[in-house]
Amino acid sequence: MVIMILQWAIVIRAFLSWIPHSPSNPLIRIIYDTTEPLLKPFRRIRLGGGAMMVDFSPIFAILALILVRSLVLPPVFNLLARLFI
């Protein structure tokens, strides 16, 4: 559930980049503070060049969260189930 909330927060943040908003709004501040640690590592990846620089960090962050949810969490849950059952 946490991963799904993070994915939606990243999508909302991407849409917020297209519209004018007040960074002092508490809800917007929470979205930015929550998603920035996830997006920052992916900002180093640059695709394109010249004047047309596009920030693909939200896409990469969502893909990373999907990989964690599908590849990392199931074995961890199975291990925990074996330990506590």
Coordinates of C-alpha atoms in Angstrom, one line a residue:
M1 CA 0.0 0.0 0.0
V2 CA 2.9 2.4 0.8
I3 CA 4.4 1.8 -2.6
M4 CA 1.1 2.6 -4.3
I5 CA 0.8 5.8 -2.3
L6 CA 4.3 6.8 -3.3
Q7 CA 3.6 6.1 -7.0
W8 CA 0.5 8.3 -6.9
A9 CA 2.5 11.0 -5.1
I10 CA 5.0 10.9 -7.9
V11 CA 2.3 11.2 -10.6
I12 CA 0.7 14.1 -8.7
R13 CA 4.0 15.8 -8.5
A14 CA 4.6 15.4 -12.2
F15 CA 1.3 17.0 -13.0
L16 CA 2.0 19.8 -10.5
S17 CA 5.1 20.7 -12.5
W18 CA 2.8 21.6 -15.4
I19 CA 0.6 24.0 -13.5
P20 CA 1.3 27.1 -11.4
H21 CA 1.1 26.3 -7.7
S22 CA 2.2 27.8 -4.4
P23 CA 5.1 25.9 -2.8
S24 CA 4.0 27.1 0.6
N25 CA 0.8 25.1 0.4
P26 CA 1.2 22.4 3.1
L27 CA -0.2 19.6 0.9
I28 CA 2.1 20.4 -1.9
R29 CA 5.0 20.6 0.5
I30 CA 4.2 17.1 1.8
I31 CA 4.1 15.7 -1.7
Y32 CA 7.5 17.4 -2.6
D33 CA 9.1 16.3 0.7
T34 CA 7.9 12.7 0.3
T35 CA 8.9 12.3 -3.4
E36 CA 12.2 14.2 -3.6
P37 CA 14.3 11.4 -2.0
L38 CA 12.9 9.0 -4.6
L39 CA 13.4 11.3 -7.6
K40 CA 16.8 12.8 -6.7
P41 CA 18.9 9.7 -7.6
F42 CA 17.2 9.4 -11.0
R43 CA 17.8 13.1 -11.9
R44 CA 21.4 12.2 -12.8
I45 CA 20.2 10.2 -15.7
R46 CA 20.0 12.6 -18.7
L47 CA 18.2 11.6 -21.9
G48 CA 18.1 13.9 -24.8
G49 CA 20.4 16.8 -25.2
G50 CA 20.8 20.4 -26.2
A51 CA 17.9 22.7 -25.4
M52 CA 15.4 19.8 -25.1
M53 CA 16.1 18.4 -21.7
V54 CA 13.2 16.3 -20.3
D55 CA 13.1 15.1 -16.7
F56 CA 12.4 11.3 -16.8
S57 CA 13.0 10.9 -13.1
P58 CA 9.3 10.3 -12.3
I59 CA 9.1 7.5 -14.8
F60 CA 12.3 5.9 -13.6
A61 CA 11.2 6.2 -9.9
I62 CA 7.9 4.6 -10.6
L63 CA 9.6 1.7 -12.5
A64 CA 11.9 1.2 -9.6
L65 CA 9.0 1.1 -7.2
I66 CA 7.3 -1.5 -9.4
L67 CA 10.4 -3.6 -9.5
V68 CA 10.7 -3.4 -5.7
R69 CA 7.0 -4.4 -5.3
S70 CA 7.3 -7.3 -7.7
L71 CA 10.8 -8.7 -7.3
V72 CA 12.0 -7.7 -3.8
L73 CA 8.9 -7.8 -1.6
P74 CA 7.6 -11.3 -2.4
P75 CA 10.7 -13.1 -1.2
V76 CA 10.9 -10.9 1.9
F77 CA 7.3 -11.7 2.7
N78 CA 7.8 -15.4 2.1
L79 CA 10.9 -15.4 4.4
L80 CA 9.0 -13.6 7.1
A81 CA 6.0 -16.0 6.8
R82 CA 8.4 -18.9 7.3
L83 CA 10.0 -17.4 10.3
F84 CA 6.8 -16.5 12.1
I85 CA 4.5 -19.4 11.1

